[in-house]
Short mmCIF file of C-alpha atoms in Angstrom, two decimals:
data_model
loop_
_atom_site.label_atom_id
_atom_site.label_comp_id
_atom_site.label_asym_id
_atom_site.label_seq_id
_atom_site.Cartn_x
_atom_site.Cartn_y
_atom_site.Cartn_z
CA MET A 954 -8.93 25.66 -34.23
CA GLY A 955 -7.47 24.09 -37.52
CA VAL A 956 -6.19 25.93 -40.42
CA ARG A 957 -8.62 27.20 -43.38
CA VAL A 958 -7.61 25.06 -46.56
CA SER A 959 -8.52 28.66 -48.02
CA SER A 960 -5.99 30.34 -46.96
CA ILE A 961 -3.33 28.27 -47.63
CA VAL A 962 -1.22 29.05 -50.23
CA ARG A 963 -0.50 26.47 -52.85
CA PRO A 964 2.98 26.57 -54.90
CA ASP A 965 3.06 26.89 -57.86
CA TRP A 966 6.93 25.87 -59.03
CA GLU A 967 6.13 26.83 -62.51
CA PHE A 968 5.29 29.65 -62.13
CA ILE A 969 7.93 31.11 -59.88
CA GLU A 970 10.32 29.86 -62.25
CA MET A 971 8.55 31.19 -65.23
CA VAL A 972 9.52 34.65 -63.64
CA CYS A 973 12.38 33.76 -62.39
CA HIS A 974 13.96 33.22 -65.64
CA GLU A 975 12.31 35.85 -66.83
CA LEU A 976 14.27 38.21 -64.05
CA TYR A 977 17.31 35.55 -64.37
CA ALA A 978 17.51 37.08 -67.99
CA ASP A 979 17.66 41.18 -66.87
CA VAL A 980 20.24 40.62 -63.95
CA GLU A 981 22.27 42.93 -65.86
CA GLU A 982 19.08 46.20 -65.55
CA LEU A 983 17.99 44.92 -62.20
CA SER A 984 22.06 45.30 -60.75
CA THR A 985 22.69 48.41 -62.65
CA ARG A 986 20.16 49.99 -60.47
CA ILE A 987 20.30 47.93 -57.14
CA THR A 988 23.83 49.48 -57.86
CA ALA A 989 22.57 52.94 -58.05
CA GLN A 990 20.48 52.75 -54.80
CA ILE A 991 23.44 51.87 -52.83
CA ARG A 992 25.70 54.64 -54.31
CA ALA A 993 22.27 56.91 -53.29
CA GLU A 994 21.60 55.39 -49.42
CA LEU A 995 25.17 54.93 -48.05
CA ALA A 996 26.93 57.98 -50.52
CA GLY A 997 29.65 58.96 -47.89
CA ASN A 998 30.90 55.25 -47.63
CA TYR A 999 30.74 54.23 -51.09
CA ALA A 1000 31.95 56.66 -52.95
CA MET A 1001 35.73 55.65 -52.64
CA ILE A 1002 34.62 52.18 -54.37
CA GLU A 1003 34.87 52.52 -57.77
CA GLU A 1004 30.96 51.81 -59.71
CA SER A 1005 32.47 48.66 -62.27
CA ASP A 1006 33.39 47.17 -58.42
CA THR A 1007 30.43 47.79 -57.02
CA LEU A 1008 28.26 46.26 -59.81
CA ASP A 1009 29.76 43.25 -60.71
CA HIS A 1010 29.52 42.11 -56.49
CA VAL A 1011 25.56 43.01 -56.71
CA ARG A 1012 25.83 41.20 -60.43
CA GLN A 1013 27.28 37.98 -59.32
CA GLU A 1014 25.11 37.93 -56.07
CA VAL A 1015 22.11 38.35 -57.65
CA GLY A 1016 22.24 36.52 -60.30
CA ALA A 1017 23.23 33.43 -57.50
CA LEU A 1018 19.93 34.61 -55.47
CA LEU A 1019 17.51 33.49 -58.89
CA ALA A 1020 19.72 30.78 -59.10
CA GLY A 1021 19.57 29.39 -55.80
CA LEU A 1022 15.47 30.55 -56.33
CA ILE A 1023 14.88 28.72 -59.38
CA GLU A 1024 16.40 25.36 -58.35
CA ARG A 1025 14.65 26.30 -54.75
CA ARG A 1026 18.13 26.05 -52.72
CA PRO A 1027 20.01 27.31 -50.57
CA PRO A 1028 23.60 29.43 -51.57
CA SER A 1029 26.54 26.47 -51.58
CA PRO A 1030 29.40 26.52 -49.82
CA ALA A 1031 31.13 28.54 -52.91
CA GLU A 1032 28.36 31.73 -52.81
CA ALA A 1033 28.78 31.52 -48.74
CA ASP A 1034 32.79 32.15 -49.42
CA HIS A 1035 31.86 34.78 -52.38
CA GLY A 1036 30.23 36.57 -49.41
CA ARG A 1037 33.44 36.07 -47.24
CA ILE A 1038 35.51 36.96 -50.08
CA ALA A 1039 33.03 41.17 -50.34
CA GLY A 1040 33.02 41.73 -46.09
CA LEU A 1041 37.42 40.79 -46.53
CA ARG A 1042 37.44 42.52 -49.10
CA ARG A 1043 35.12 45.76 -47.29
CA ALA A 1044 37.83 45.75 -44.40
CA GLU A 1045 40.42 46.23 -46.60
CA GLN A 1046 38.90 48.90 -48.56
CA GLY A 1047 37.82 51.48 -45.46
CA ILE A 1048 33.59 49.98 -45.43
CA HIS A 1049 32.14 49.79 -41.97
CA VAL A 1050 30.93 45.87 -42.09
CA ASP A 1051 26.89 47.75 -41.09
CA THR A 1052 27.51 49.80 -44.61
CA LEU A 1053 28.91 46.08 -46.06
CA VAL A 1054 25.25 44.64 -44.90
CA GLY A 1055 23.26 48.09 -45.79
CA ALA A 1056 24.26 47.35 -49.14
CA TYR A 1057 22.78 43.91 -48.96
CA HIS A 1058 19.90 44.91 -47.45
CA ILE A 1059 18.79 46.81 -50.86
CA GLY A 1060 20.10 44.92 -53.14
CA TYR A 1061 17.52 42.28 -51.66
CA ARG A 1062 14.57 44.85 -51.16
CA MET A 1063 14.72 45.09 -54.83
CA THR A 1064 14.56 42.22 -55.50
CA TRP A 1065 12.39 41.08 -53.47
CA GLU A 1066 10.10 44.48 -55.01
CA GLU A 1067 11.02 43.55 -58.41
CA LEU A 1068 10.00 39.99 -57.90
CA ARG A 1069 6.35 40.85 -57.17
CA GLN A 1070 6.17 43.32 -59.67
CA ARG A 1071 6.45 40.58 -61.79
CA MET A 1072 3.92 38.27 -60.51
CA MET A 1073 1.04 41.18 -60.31
CA ALA A 1074 1.82 42.30 -64.57
CA HIS A 1075 0.24 38.25 -63.90
CA GLY A 1076 -2.86 38.84 -62.05
CA ARG A 1077 -2.97 40.23 -58.81
CA ARG A 1078 -3.51 37.16 -56.73
CA ARG A 1079 -0.53 36.06 -58.25
CA GLU A 1080 1.52 38.17 -55.68
CA ASN A 1081 0.78 35.28 -52.99
CA GLN A 1082 3.62 32.61 -54.94
CA LEU A 1083 6.13 34.95 -53.22
CA LEU A 1084 5.07 33.62 -49.35
CA PRO A 1085 6.74 29.84 -50.93
CA LEU A 1086 9.31 31.65 -51.85
CA MET A 1087 10.17 33.66 -48.24
CA SER A 1088 11.30 31.27 -46.22
CA LEU A 1089 13.53 30.07 -48.71
CA PHE A 1090 14.94 34.13 -49.82
CA TRP A 1091 15.84 35.22 -45.86
CA THR A 1092 17.20 32.57 -46.31
CA TRP A 1093 19.65 33.56 -48.94
CA LEU A 1094 20.37 36.43 -46.84
CA ARG A 1095 21.28 35.82 -43.50
CA THR A 1096 23.40 32.96 -44.61
CA VAL A 1097 25.17 35.85 -47.36
CA THR A 1098 24.87 38.86 -44.66
CA SER A 1099 26.82 36.81 -41.81
CA ALA A 1100 30.00 34.34 -44.65
CA ALA A 1101 30.26 38.31 -45.60
CA ALA A 1102 30.22 39.77 -42.02
CA ASP A 1103 32.50 36.55 -40.65
CA GLY A 1104 34.85 37.45 -43.72
CA TYR A 1105 34.76 41.16 -42.84
CA SER A 1106 35.42 39.73 -39.44
CA ARG A 1107 38.62 37.75 -40.21
CA ALA A 1108 40.15 40.87 -42.04
CA MET A 1109 39.29 43.46 -39.36
CA ALA A 1110 41.56 41.00 -37.29
CA LEU A 1111 44.65 39.95 -39.78
CA ARG A 1112 44.48 43.97 -39.91
CA GLU A 1113 43.96 44.68 -36.97
CA GLU A 1114 47.17 41.40 -36.41
CA SER A 1115 49.56 43.17 -38.62
CA GLY A 1116 48.79 46.42 -37.52
CA THR A 1117 50.19 45.71 -34.11
CA ALA A 1118 53.57 43.94 -35.24
CA LEU A 1119 54.41 47.06 -36.87
CA ALA A 1120 53.46 48.68 -34.23
CA ARG A 1121 55.74 46.76 -31.92
CA THR A 1122 58.24 47.45 -34.43
CA LEU A 1123 58.28 50.93 -34.45
CA ILE A 1124 58.01 51.65 -31.13
CA SER A 1125 61.02 49.36 -29.93
CA GLY A 1126 62.90 50.89 -32.43
CA LEU A 1127 62.28 54.44 -31.61
CA SER A 1128 63.04 53.89 -27.94
CA GLY A 1129 66.11 51.00 -29.14
CA GLY A 1130 68.17 53.54 -30.77
CA VAL A 1131 67.78 52.54 -33.96
CA PRO A 1132 64.80 54.31 -35.69
CA ASN A 1133 66.65 55.00 -38.29
CA SER A 1134 66.60 51.57 -40.23
CA SER A 1135 65.51 49.46 -43.00
CA ALA A 1136 62.75 47.83 -40.76
CA VAL A 1137 61.87 51.80 -38.36
CA VAL A 1138 61.18 53.11 -41.28
CA GLN A 1139 59.07 50.41 -43.25
CA ALA A 1140 56.90 50.08 -40.17
CA ALA A 1141 56.40 53.74 -40.11
CA ARG A 1142 54.92 53.75 -43.97
CA GLY A 1143 53.42 50.16 -42.85
CA LEU A 1144 50.48 52.58 -40.74
CA GLY A 1145 50.52 55.44 -42.88
CA PHE A 1146 52.65 57.52 -41.54
CA ASP A 1147 55.48 59.21 -43.75
CA PRO A 1148 59.14 58.82 -41.48
CA ASP A 1149 60.16 62.95 -43.25
CA GLY A 1150 56.88 63.81 -41.69
CA SER A 1151 56.65 65.43 -37.83
CA PHE A 1152 55.66 63.26 -35.08
CA GLN A 1153 55.07 63.40 -31.33
CA VAL A 1154 54.28 60.52 -28.79
CA ILE A 1155 51.98 60.23 -25.91
CA CYS A 1156 53.62 58.67 -22.55
CA SER A 1157 51.24 57.31 -20.29
CA SER A 1158 50.68 54.18 -17.97
CA ALA A 1159 50.38 50.96 -18.65
CA LEU A 1160 48.49 49.84 -15.85
CA ASP A 1161 44.45 49.32 -16.24
CA TRP A 1162 45.00 49.04 -19.84
CA PRO A 1163 43.73 44.97 -21.15
CA ASP A 1164 42.41 44.52 -24.20
CA GLU A 1165 39.19 44.82 -24.90
CA ARG A 1166 39.87 48.89 -23.43
CA MET A 1167 42.58 48.65 -25.89
CA ALA A 1168 40.25 47.84 -28.51
CA ARG A 1169 37.84 51.10 -27.33
CA LEU A 1170 41.27 53.11 -28.07
CA ARG A 1171 41.92 52.80 -31.51
CA GLN A 1172 38.21 52.21 -32.49
CA GLY A 1173 38.26 56.09 -31.47
CA ILE A 1174 41.13 56.88 -33.14
CA ASP A 1175 39.73 55.28 -36.25
CA ARG A 1176 36.47 56.99 -35.41
CA ARG A 1177 37.78 59.95 -35.43
CA SER A 1178 40.20 59.41 -39.47
CA LEU A 1179 43.33 60.81 -36.62
CA GLN A 1180 46.79 59.19 -37.58
CA ALA A 1181 48.02 57.51 -34.74
CA ILE A 1182 49.23 54.07 -33.81
CA ALA A 1183 48.80 53.42 -29.88
CA LEU A 1184 51.01 50.26 -27.85
CA VAL A 1185 51.10 48.85 -24.54
CA HIS A 1186 55.06 48.69 -24.03
CA GLY A 1187 56.46 48.07 -21.90
CA SER A 1188 55.14 50.36 -18.80
CA LEU A 1189 53.90 52.99 -20.71
CA LEU A 1190 50.51 53.14 -22.98
CA VAL A 1191 52.59 54.83 -26.34
CA VAL A 1192 50.56 56.99 -28.58
CA VAL A 1193 52.73 58.09 -31.74
CA VAL A 1194 51.25 60.61 -33.47
CA GLN A 1195 51.25 62.44 -36.35
CA ASP A 1196 49.78 65.00 -37.88
CA CYS A 1197 46.69 65.89 -35.25
CA ARG A 1198 46.91 67.51 -32.08
CA PRO A 1199 47.32 65.80 -28.94
CA GLU A 1200 44.56 67.51 -27.17
CA HIS A 1201 42.17 65.33 -29.83
CA LEU A 1202 43.49 62.20 -29.34
CA LEU A 1203 43.74 62.99 -24.85
CA PRO A 1204 40.22 62.66 -24.27
CA LEU A 1205 39.99 59.32 -25.63
CA LEU A 1206 42.88 57.99 -22.69
CA ALA A 1207 40.24 59.05 -19.98
CA GLU A 1208 38.11 61.20 -18.54
CA ARG A 1209 41.35 63.11 -17.03
CA PRO A 1210 44.70 61.59 -18.57
CA VAL A 1211 48.00 61.70 -17.13
CA ALA A 1212 50.03 61.10 -19.39
CA GLY A 1213 53.76 63.00 -20.78
CA VAL A 1214 53.67 64.55 -24.47
CA GLY A 1215 56.64 65.31 -26.63
CA LEU A 1216 57.63 68.07 -28.66
CA ARG A 1217 56.23 68.04 -32.12
CA ARG A 1218 59.73 67.01 -33.77
CA PRO A 1219 60.60 65.95 -37.81
CA GLY A 1220 61.16 61.71 -38.97
CA LEU A 1221 61.80 58.89 -36.91
CA THR A 1222 64.72 60.58 -35.31
CA GLY A 1223 62.15 63.12 -33.92
CA ALA A 1224 59.69 60.64 -33.17
CA ALA A 1225 62.06 58.86 -30.94
CA GLU A 1226 63.38 62.25 -29.19
CA SER A 1227 60.18 62.79 -28.73
CA LEU A 1228 59.65 59.09 -26.98
CA THR A 1229 62.46 60.18 -24.47
CA ASP A 1230 60.85 63.77 -24.04
CA SER A 1231 57.30 62.04 -23.55
CA GLU A 1232 58.98 59.42 -21.36
CA GLN A 1233 60.00 61.87 -18.84
CA ALA A 1234 57.66 64.31 -19.24
CA ARG A 1235 54.57 61.43 -18.09
CA THR A 1236 56.95 61.17 -14.41
CA LEU A 1237 56.13 65.14 -13.57
CA ALA A 1238 52.75 64.32 -14.66
CA GLU A 1239 52.25 61.31 -12.48
CA ILE A 1240 53.56 63.07 -9.35
CA ARG A 1241 50.67 66.20 -10.93
CA SER A 1242 47.79 64.12 -11.26
CA GLY A 1243 47.73 65.58 -14.54
CA VAL A 1244 49.23 66.15 -18.74
CA VAL A 1245 52.07 67.90 -18.84
CA PHE A 1246 53.54 68.77 -22.28
CA PHE A 1247 57.66 68.38 -22.35
CA GLU A 1248 57.38 71.83 -24.62
CA HIS A 1249 56.26 74.14 -21.36
CA ASP A 1250 57.54 72.60 -18.47
CA TRP A 1251 60.43 71.54 -20.82
CA ALA A 1252 62.50 72.56 -17.85
CA MET A 1253 61.17 71.22 -14.95
CA VAL A 1254 61.28 67.79 -16.60
CA THR A 1255 64.64 67.59 -17.78
CA LEU A 1256 65.29 68.22 -13.80
CA VAL A 1257 63.09 66.28 -12.23
CA ALA A 1258 64.77 62.90 -15.16
CA GLN A 1259 68.30 64.36 -13.17
CA LEU A 1260 66.24 64.54 -9.90
CA PRO A 1261 68.43 60.81 -7.96
CA ARG A 1262 71.64 62.87 -9.04
CA LEU A 1263 70.53 65.91 -8.16
CA ARG A 1264 68.83 64.52 -5.03
CA PRO A 1265 71.24 66.37 -2.91
CA LEU A 1266 71.20 69.61 -4.01
CA VAL A 1267 67.20 70.17 -2.85
CA THR A 1268 67.35 68.53 -0.36
CA PRO A 1269 67.09 71.13 2.62
CA GLY A 1270 69.71 71.22 6.19
CA THR A 1271 65.77 70.98 8.09
CA ASP A 1272 62.64 69.03 7.76
CA VAL A 1273 60.45 71.05 6.15
CA SER A 1274 57.44 69.10 4.44
CA GLY A 1275 54.41 69.64 3.90
CA THR A 1276 54.55 72.70 6.34
CA HIS A 1277 53.04 76.21 6.12
CA LEU A 1278 56.29 77.38 5.36
CA THR A 1279 56.02 74.48 2.30
CA GLU A 1280 52.44 75.77 0.80
CA ALA A 1281 53.46 79.01 0.77
CA VAL A 1282 56.34 78.98 -1.83
CA ALA A 1283 53.73 76.06 -3.95
CA ALA A 1284 51.82 78.87 -4.40
CA PHE A 1285 53.78 81.34 -5.06
CA LEU A 1286 55.37 79.22 -7.74
CA ASP A 1287 51.57 78.30 -9.18
CA SER A 1288 50.48 81.58 -8.91
CA ARG A 1289 52.99 82.56 -11.38
CA PHE A 1290 55.54 83.87 -8.91
CA SER A 1291 52.65 86.84 -7.42
CA ILE A 1292 52.47 87.11 -3.86
CA ALA A 1293 49.23 88.58 -4.79
CA GLY A 1294 47.87 85.56 -6.48
CA ALA A 1295 49.37 83.04 -3.18
CA GLY A 1296 47.74 84.81 -0.89
CA GLU A 1297 44.91 84.35 -2.55
CA ALA A 1298 45.19 80.63 -2.92
CA LEU A 1299 45.64 79.92 0.40
CA HIS A 1300 43.14 82.60 1.98
CA LEU A 1301 46.29 84.76 2.90
CA HIS A 1302 47.43 88.76 3.65
CA PRO A 1303 50.23 89.05 1.13
CA ASN A 1304 52.05 89.94 3.70
CA THR A 1305 51.88 86.88 5.34
CA VAL A 1306 53.04 84.81 2.24
CA ARG A 1307 56.14 87.12 1.89
CA TYR A 1308 56.81 86.39 5.45
CA ARG A 1309 57.22 83.23 4.45
CA LEU A 1310 58.73 82.93 1.53
CA ALA A 1311 61.04 84.40 3.94
CA ARG A 1312 61.21 82.49 6.60
CA TRP A 1313 62.11 80.11 3.80
CA GLN A 1314 64.85 81.38 2.96
CA LYS A 1315 67.13 81.55 6.15
CA VAL A 1316 65.75 77.95 6.94
CA THR A 1317 66.55 76.62 3.34
CA GLY A 1318 68.89 79.43 1.79
CA TRP A 1319 66.92 79.19 -1.12
CA ASP A 1320 66.50 82.87 -2.12
CA VAL A 1321 62.63 82.38 -4.18
CA TYR A 1322 63.49 85.36 -6.04
CA THR A 1323 66.59 84.33 -7.36
CA LEU A 1324 66.51 81.55 -10.40
CA ASP A 1325 68.82 79.43 -8.69
CA GLY A 1326 66.46 79.41 -5.88
CA MET A 1327 63.44 79.27 -7.70
CA LEU A 1328 65.23 75.78 -9.01
CA ARG A 1329 66.45 74.73 -5.68
CA SER A 1330 63.02 74.96 -4.37
CA ALA A 1331 60.57 74.16 -6.83
CA LEU A 1332 62.20 70.92 -7.47
CA THR A 1333 62.20 70.01 -3.94
CA MET A 1334 58.10 70.50 -3.86
CA VAL A 1335 58.73 67.64 -6.56
CA ALA A 1336 61.54 65.01 -4.95
CA ASP A 1337 58.86 65.49 -1.69
CA LYS A 1338 55.23 63.92 -4.04
CA ARG A 1339 57.81 60.65 -5.06
#
C-alpha cells in the first residue's frame, strides 16, 4: 500500500530557517531559562557548579545546535569536541554521567518546545514543519551526548589511573618505613587525606579481587562518600580510611568479611603503625574466619604475630588437639571465663566443664584461671589451626 501524498510533509526550508534565526537572536533568554530548569531539576547535583559556568555551556550548545539546524548539517568535529571537553570538566567537578546526560536532554527538550511554539505562532499548520527537522535534531542530541559521555569516561579513567598511582605511593611508603617522606605526604594530599589527621587501615586477603571487583569496591566507597582508598598490595587488599568508621566500609568487602582492622592512629606515622596492626590482626581473622579489631584483641594479635618464637611455650607435652579437653577450654575462653557459659555452649553440666578444665591443667600444666595459663591455652588453640 503506497504512502498518501497528502501525508508527506514538504519542508519549507525558508520558513524553518526564519524560525531558527528568530530563536538564535533570543539565544541568551532561552539559555537563561534552560539553565534555571537544569538547576531546578538537578538541584542536588548542579548546586556545586557556578551558575555562570552552566549558562556559558548552555549558551554555546544551544547556539551551535541552532546554527546546525539553519545550515542543515550534523555537529562538526569541533562541536563534538566541545561536548567531550564538557564531559571531562563535569567529571572533574564531581557530576555523575547520568546527571550530565540529563542536563543535555533538558536543554534539547526545551529548545524543541520553543521551536514548536514559534512555528505555531505563524499558524497551527506550521507546526508540521518540525518533522523535517526531527532526524537532524536527534542526530545532534545523540552526537553531543555521546561525545560528552566519552569525555566523561576518559576523565574518569585518568582519575582512576592517577588515584591508583597515588594510592600505590602512599601504601608503599607506609609499609616501607618512610611515611613522612615528601612523596608520601603529597600522595596523601592528592588522595584527599589530611596528613595530620587520624588514619585507620583494614587488611584482607588479596585473593579473588579481580579488576571488576575492585572497581565495584571503589564505586561503593564513592557512593557512600567515604574518605578511603583501596589497593591490592602484594598478597593483601589494603584499605586506608580517615574520618569514617570501618563498620561503614567492611560490608563493601564481602557479606561476611574476613579482615584485620588496625587501631585509629594520628598522622602518617600512625597510619603506618595501623597498617602493621591490621596486617597482624588479619592473621587472627583468617583463623577465626571473621573480622578482628586490633583495639579489642591486641594481646592475642600480638602473641599470634610472635607464634613462631613462642611455639615451644605453647606446645603441650601431650597431643591434646581436637579432644574434648580443648573443646572445654575453647568454650571457657569464648564465654569470657564462665563455667556456666561454657557448659551451655557445649550442652554439658558445669561440673563436667570444671572436671575437663582440671584435666587440661593436669595434662598440659596450664591453669586457665591464671594469666599465664590462660594465654598459653588460648595461643595453643590458635597454633592448632595454623
